[in-house]
CSV table of C-alpha atoms in Angstrom, one decimal:
chain,number,residue,atom,x,y,z
V,1,UNK,CA,-131.5,158.4,86.1
V,2,UNK,CA,-134.6,157.9,88.0
V,3,UNK,CA,-137.6,160.4,87.3
V,4,UNK,CA,-138.3,162.4,90.3
V,5,UNK,CA,-141.0,160.6,92.3
V,6,UNK,CA,-140.8,157.3,90.6
V,7,UNK,CA,-139.3,153.8,91.4
V,8,UNK,CA,-136.5,152.4,89.3
V,9,UNK,CA,-139.1,149.9,87.8
V,10,UNK,CA,-141.4,152.5,86.8
V,11,UNK,CA,-138.7,154.9,85.0
V,12,UNK,CA,-138.0,152.3,82.8
V,13,UNK,CA,-141.7,151.7,82.1
V,14,UNK,CA,-142.0,155.0,81.3
V,15,UNK,CA,-138.5,155.6,79.2
V,16,UNK,CA,-139.7,152.1,77.3
V,17,UNK,CA,-143.2,153.6,76.0
V,18,UNK,CA,-141.8,157.6,75.2
V,19,UNK,CA,-138.4,155.8,73.3
V,20,UNK,CA,-140.2,153.3,71.4
V,21,UNK,CA,-143.1,155.8,70.5
V,22,UNK,CA,-139.7,158.8,69.3
V,23,UNK,CA,-138.7,156.5,67.1
V,24,UNK,CA,-141.9,155.1,65.7
V,25,UNK,CA,-141.6,151.5,66.7
V,26,UNK,CA,-144.4,148.9,67.4
V,27,UNK,CA,-144.6,146.8,70.3
V,28,UNK,CA,-144.8,143.7,68.1
V,29,UNK,CA,-141.3,144.9,65.9
V,30,UNK,CA,-139.7,145.7,69.3
V,31,UNK,CA,-140.6,142.4,70.7
V,32,UNK,CA,-138.8,140.8,67.7
V,33,UNK,CA,-135.6,142.4,68.2
V,34,UNK,CA,-135.1,141.5,71.7
V,35,UNK,CA,-136.7,138.2,71.5
V,36,UNK,CA,-139.8,138.0,74.0
V,37,UNK,CA,-143.5,138.4,73.0
V,38,UNK,CA,-145.4,141.8,72.0
V,39,UNK,CA,-147.6,140.9,75.4
V,40,UNK,CA,-144.6,141.0,77.4
V,41,UNK,CA,-143.4,144.4,75.9
V,42,UNK,CA,-146.7,145.8,76.6
V,43,UNK,CA,-146.7,144.6,80.5
V,44,UNK,CA,-143.1,146.4,80.2
V,45,UNK,CA,-144.8,149.5,79.4
V,46,UNK,CA,-147.5,149.7,81.8
V,47,UNK,CA,-145.5,148.2,84.7
V,48,UNK,CA,-146.7,145.0,85.3
V,49,UNK,CA,-143.9,142.8,84.0
V,50,UNK,CA,-140.1,142.9,85.9
V,51,UNK,CA,-137.6,142.3,83.0
V,52,UNK,CA,-134.4,141.1,83.9
V,53,UNK,CA,-130.9,143.0,83.3
V,54,UNK,CA,-130.1,141.7,80.1
V,55,UNK,CA,-133.7,142.1,78.8
V,56,UNK,CA,-133.3,146.0,79.8
V,57,UNK,CA,-130.1,146.2,78.0
V,58,UNK,CA,-131.4,144.7,74.6
V,59,UNK,CA,-134.7,146.8,74.9
V,60,UNK,CA,-132.2,149.9,75.8
V,61,UNK,CA,-130.0,149.2,72.4
V,62,UNK,CA,-132.9,148.5,70.5
V,63,UNK,CA,-134.3,151.9,71.4
V,64,UNK,CA,-131.2,154.0,71.6
V,65,UNK,CA,-131.7,154.3,75.2
V,66,UNK,CA,-128.7,155.2,77.7
V,67,UNK,CA,-129.1,153.2,80.7
V,68,UNK,CA,-126.8,153.8,83.7
V,69,UNK,CA,-126.7,151.8,87.0
V,70,UNK,CA,-125.3,153.2,89.9
V,71,UNK,CA,-125.2,151.1,93.2
V,72,UNK,CA,-123.4,153.0,96.6
V,73,UNK,CA,-123.4,150.5,99.8
V,74,UNK,CA,-125.5,149.7,101.4
V,75,UNK,CA,-128.1,150.6,98.8
V,76,UNK,CA,-128.5,147.8,96.1
V,77,UNK,CA,-130.4,148.5,93.1
V,78,UNK,CA,-131.6,146.3,90.5
V,79,UNK,CA,-131.7,142.6,90.6
V,80,UNK,CA,-128.9,141.7,93.1
V,81,UNK,CA,-130.6,139.0,95.0
V,82,UNK,CA,-131.8,137.7,91.4
V,83,UNK,CA,-128.3,137.5,90.1
V,84,UNK,CA,-126.9,135.6,93.3
V,85,UNK,CA,-129.6,132.8,93.0
V,86,UNK,CA,-128.8,132.8,89.0
V,87,UNK,CA,-125.3,133.2,89.7
V,88,UNK,CA,-125.3,129.7,92.4
V,89,UNK,CA,-127.1,127.7,89.7
V,90,UNK,CA,-124.8,128.7,87.0
V,91,UNK,CA,-121.8,128.2,88.6
V,92,UNK,CA,-122.8,124.9,90.2
V,93,UNK,CA,-123.9,123.5,86.6
V,94,UNK,CA,-120.4,124.7,85.4
V,95,UNK,CA,-118.6,122.7,88.2
V,96,UNK,CA,-120.7,119.5,87.4
V,97,UNK,CA,-120.0,119.3,83.6
V,98,UNK,CA,-116.4,120.3,84.0
V,99,UNK,CA,-116.3,117.3,86.3
V,100,UNK,CA,-117.5,115.0,83.8
V,101,UNK,CA,-114.7,116.2,81.3
V,102,UNK,CA,-116.7,118.7,79.3
V,103,UNK,CA,-115.1,122.3,78.1
V,104,UNK,CA,-117.1,125.0,79.3
V,105,UNK,CA,-117.2,128.9,79.0
V,106,UNK,CA,-119.9,130.7,80.8
V,107,UNK,CA,-121.4,134.4,80.2
V,108,UNK,CA,-120.8,133.9,76.4
V,109,UNK,CA,-121.4,137.2,74.8
V,110,UNK,CA,-123.4,137.3,71.2
V,111,UNK,CA,-124.4,139.9,69.5
V,112,UNK,CA,-126.8,140.0,66.1
V,113,UNK,CA,-127.4,143.2,64.8
V,114,UNK,CA,-129.2,145.4,67.6
V,115,UNK,CA,-129.9,142.6,69.7
V,116,UNK,CA,-127.1,141.7,72.3
V,117,UNK,CA,-127.1,138.9,74.9
V,118,UNK,CA,-125.0,136.3,77.1
V,119,UNK,CA,-125.3,132.4,77.0
V,120,UNK,CA,-125.4,131.5,80.5
V,121,UNK,CA,-123.3,128.4,80.1
V,122,UNK,CA,-121.6,126.6,76.7
V,123,UNK,CA,-120.5,123.2,77.3
V,124,UNK,CA,-118.3,121.2,74.5
V,125,UNK,CA,-117.6,117.5,74.4
V,126,UNK,CA,-114.7,117.5,71.6
V,127,UNK,CA,-114.9,113.4,70.9
V,128,UNK,CA,-118.4,114.0,69.4
V,129,UNK,CA,-118.6,117.4,68.9
V,130,UNK,CA,-121.2,118.5,70.6
V,131,UNK,CA,-122.5,121.8,71.9
V,132,UNK,CA,-124.4,122.5,75.2
V,133,UNK,CA,-126.4,126.2,75.0
V,134,UNK,CA,-127.2,126.1,78.7
V,135,UNK,CA,-130.1,128.7,79.7
V,136,UNK,CA,-130.2,128.9,83.7
V,137,UNK,CA,-133.7,130.3,85.2
V,138,UNK,CA,-134.5,130.6,88.8
V,139,UNK,CA,-138.5,131.0,87.6
V,140,UNK,CA,-140.5,129.9,84.9
V,141,UNK,CA,-142.5,132.9,83.6
V,142,UNK,CA,-142.6,133.2,80.4
V,143,UNK,CA,-141.7,130.0,78.2
V,144,UNK,CA,-142.7,131.4,74.9
V,145,UNK,CA,-140.0,134.2,75.6
V,146,UNK,CA,-137.4,131.4,76.8
V,147,UNK,CA,-137.6,129.3,73.7
V,148,UNK,CA,-137.4,132.5,71.4
V,149,UNK,CA,-134.3,133.1,73.6
V,150,UNK,CA,-132.8,129.8,73.5
V,151,UNK,CA,-133.4,129.8,69.8
V,152,UNK,CA,-131.4,132.8,69.0
V,153,UNK,CA,-128.4,131.2,71.4
V,154,UNK,CA,-128.5,128.1,69.4
V,155,UNK,CA,-128.4,130.0,66.1
V,156,UNK,CA,-125.1,132.2,67.5
V,157,UNK,CA,-123.7,129.0,69.1
V,158,UNK,CA,-121.5,127.8,66.5
V,159,UNK,CA,-119.9,131.1,65.3
V,160,UNK,CA,-119.1,131.8,69.3
V,161,UNK,CA,-117.6,128.2,69.8
V,162,UNK,CA,-115.3,128.4,67.4
V,163,UNK,CA,-114.1,132.1,68.2
V,164,UNK,CA,-113.2,130.0,71.9
V,165,UNK,CA,-111.3,127.1,69.4
V,166,UNK,CA,-114.1,124.5,69.6
V,167,UNK,CA,-114.9,122.5,66.0
V,168,UNK,CA,-118.9,122.3,67.0
V,169,UNK,CA,-120.5,119.5,64.9
V,170,UNK,CA,-124.3,119.4,66.7
V,171,UNK,CA,-126.1,122.3,68.8
V,172,UNK,CA,-127.8,120.9,71.8
V,173,UNK,CA,-130.3,123.3,73.9
V,174,UNK,CA,-130.6,122.6,77.7
V,175,UNK,CA,-132.9,124.9,80.2
V,176,UNK,CA,-131.9,124.1,83.7
V,177,UNK,CA,-134.1,125.8,86.4
V,178,UNK,CA,-133.8,126.2,90.3
V,179,UNK,CA,-135.6,123.1,91.8
V,180,UNK,CA,-138.4,124.4,93.7
V,181,UNK,CA,-142.4,124.2,94.2
V,182,UNK,CA,-142.9,127.0,92.7
V,183,UNK,CA,-141.0,126.0,89.4
V,184,UNK,CA,-143.4,122.5,89.9
V,185,UNK,CA,-146.6,124.1,89.8
V,186,UNK,CA,-145.7,126.3,86.7
V,187,UNK,CA,-144.8,122.8,84.8
V,188,UNK,CA,-147.6,121.5,85.7
V,189,UNK,CA,-149.8,124.3,84.6
V,190,UNK,CA,-148.2,124.4,81.4
V,191,UNK,CA,-147.4,120.5,80.8
V,192,UNK,CA,-148.6,120.4,77.3
V,193,UNK,CA,-146.4,123.1,76.2
V,194,UNK,CA,-143.7,122.0,78.0
V,195,UNK,CA,-143.8,118.7,76.6
V,196,UNK,CA,-143.6,120.3,73.0
V,197,UNK,CA,-141.3,122.6,73.8
V,198,UNK,CA,-138.8,120.4,76.1
V,199,UNK,CA,-139.0,116.8,75.2
V,200,UNK,CA,-135.7,115.6,76.6
V,201,UNK,CA,-135.8,115.2,80.5
V,202,UNK,CA,-133.6,114.5,83.5
V,203,UNK,CA,-132.7,111.1,83.0
V,204,UNK,CA,-132.0,111.3,79.2
V,205,UNK,CA,-129.8,114.5,79.7
V,206,UNK,CA,-127.8,112.3,82.8
V,207,UNK,CA,-127.1,109.9,80.3
V,208,UNK,CA,-125.9,112.7,77.3
V,209,UNK,CA,-123.3,113.8,80.1
V,210,UNK,CA,-121.7,110.5,80.9
V,211,UNK,CA,-122.1,109.3,77.2
V,212,UNK,CA,-122.7,112.2,74.5
V,213,UNK,CA,-122.9,109.7,71.7
V,214,UNK,CA,-126.1,108.7,72.8
V,215,UNK,CA,-127.7,112.3,73.0
V,216,UNK,CA,-131.2,112.3,72.1
V,217,UNK,CA,-132.7,114.8,69.9
V,218,UNK,CA,-134.5,118.0,70.9
V,219,UNK,CA,-134.3,120.2,73.8
V,220,UNK,CA,-134.3,119.2,76.9
V,221,UNK,CA,-135.3,120.7,80.8
V,222,UNK,CA,-134.1,119.4,84.4
V,223,UNK,CA,-134.0,121.0,88.0
V,224,UNK,CA,-130.8,121.8,89.8
V,225,UNK,CA,-130.2,122.9,93.2
V,226,UNK,CA,-126.6,124.6,93.8
V,227,UNK,CA,-126.5,123.1,97.4
V,228,UNK,CA,-127.0,119.2,96.3
V,229,UNK,CA,-123.8,117.0,96.2
V,230,UNK,CA,-125.7,114.0,94.9
V,231,UNK,CA,-124.3,112.2,91.9
V,232,UNK,CA,-127.1,112.5,89.5
V,233,UNK,CA,-127.4,116.3,90.1
V,234,UNK,CA,-130.3,116.9,86.9
V,235,UNK,CA,-133.4,116.6,89.0
V,236,UNK,CA,-136.7,115.3,87.3
V,237,UNK,CA,-139.8,117.6,87.8
V,238,UNK,CA,-143.0,116.7,89.4
V,239,UNK,CA,-144.7,116.5,86.0
V,240,UNK,CA,-142.2,114.3,84.9
V,241,UNK,CA,-143.0,111.7,88.0
V,242,UNK,CA,-140.6,112.8,90.9
V,243,UNK,CA,-142.3,112.0,94.1
V,244,UNK,CA,-140.2,114.1,96.8
V,245,UNK,CA,-140.8,118.1,97.4
V,246,UNK,CA,-138.3,120.2,95.4
V,247,UNK,CA,-135.8,121.8,98.3
V,248,UNK,CA,-136.8,125.1,97.5
V,249,UNK,CA,-140.4,126.5,97.9
V,250,UNK,CA,-139.6,129.4,95.3
V,251,UNK,CA,-136.9,131.9,94.6
V,252,UNK,CA,-137.5,133.9,97.7
V,253,UNK,CA,-136.9,130.9,99.7
V,254,UNK,CA,-133.7,130.2,98.0
V,255,UNK,CA,-132.6,134.0,98.3
V,256,UNK,CA,-133.0,133.4,102.1
V,257,UNK,CA,-131.4,130.7,102.4
V,258,UNK,CA,-128.1,131.8,100.3
V,259,UNK,CA,-127.9,134.8,102.2
V,260,UNK,CA,-128.7,133.9,105.5
């Protein structure tokens, strides 16, 4: 519930601080448990960060907090609009992969100790045994946190894939991000880090979809436009040589267009 006079954002910041102190858990330990940086936990606790619902749930589990989100029409709490854009991107990637023969599963739940999460999209090619672990983002806020999250998902992927009846032999991680000017700017600002963390880009990823046996080692990153009907639906970033402007200015622009 909300504390009197406090927003939902401020209430969670307070709960995180007091819950961690009650259990004598350091920020560094909590960060390791939930898959983010210590600095990001510090920013949550002072109200500067805007954690997604999945991260809020992981923190709540780690700190033994009971959090209930109640939504009453017409009031919308939490990140509904953010989830709308994410859902559009996730559904789009799912349809595109299935159209080329990949088996897919969305929102695959994983549990590791006290950590609880969902893989946005798993895609499996039976002929080669390649399993794609696809993370969908609408922004690039914390690359380090994304890397840690994907590493956790990749470690868990073999087990959850077998529970789906698949027999994977190789796991490949992909990060698909909303195609926006905002994201292009983040890519340019963090080019060295992104090149190291995600060496495979849209052209190689497109080739892999059509011919999985030619998959290049390493994690891949590409942009997507959920309104596009182009055959080559994985889009290069401006940092990778794309010359055209991204279809969306940023996340807020995508929200306006999808709800307008």
